[in-house]
Short mmCIF file of C-alpha atoms in Angstrom, two decimals:
data_model
loop_
_atom_site.label_atom_id
_atom_site.label_comp_id
_atom_site.label_asym_id
_atom_site.label_seq_id
_atom_site.Cartn_x
_atom_site.Cartn_y
_atom_site.Cartn_z
CA MET A 1 10.72 20.88 -5.38
CA VAL A 2 9.03 18.49 -2.69
CA LYS A 3 5.40 19.95 -3.67
CA ILE A 4 6.22 18.68 -7.48
CA VAL A 5 7.62 15.47 -6.72
CA VAL A 6 4.21 14.91 -4.10
CA CYS A 7 2.16 15.98 -7.35
CA GLY A 8 3.66 13.42 -9.31
CA ALA A 9 3.43 10.68 -7.22
CA LEU A 10 -0.08 11.43 -6.25
CA GLY A 11 -0.73 11.96 -10.10
CA ARG A 12 0.28 8.23 -10.61
CA MET A 13 -1.23 6.55 -7.66
CA GLY A 14 -4.42 9.39 -8.43
CA ARG A 15 -5.31 8.06 -11.29
CA ARG A 16 -5.69 4.46 -10.07
CA ILE A 17 -7.66 5.61 -6.90
CA ILE A 18 -9.84 8.18 -9.12
CA GLU A 19 -10.62 5.46 -11.24
CA LEU A 20 -11.52 2.84 -8.32
CA SER A 21 -13.19 5.23 -6.85
CA VAL A 22 -14.66 8.34 -8.64
CA GLU A 23 -17.08 9.36 -5.80
CA ASP A 24 -14.55 9.53 -2.98
CA PRO A 25 -14.57 13.00 -1.94
CA LEU A 26 -10.87 12.63 -0.63
CA VAL A 27 -10.08 11.60 -4.01
CA ASP A 28 -11.07 15.11 -5.30
CA VAL A 29 -8.65 16.65 -2.61
CA VAL A 30 -5.82 14.97 -3.51
CA GLY A 31 -6.66 15.50 -6.98
CA GLY A 32 -6.68 19.27 -6.52
CA VAL A 33 -2.93 19.19 -5.00
#
């Protein structure tokens, strides 16, 4: 259950982060989660 919530939060925040820095390897890791 927690993982779903985290993924949902990271999904919204991650999209903005990916748009700002696509070359950041950390973004790829977060997106993978």
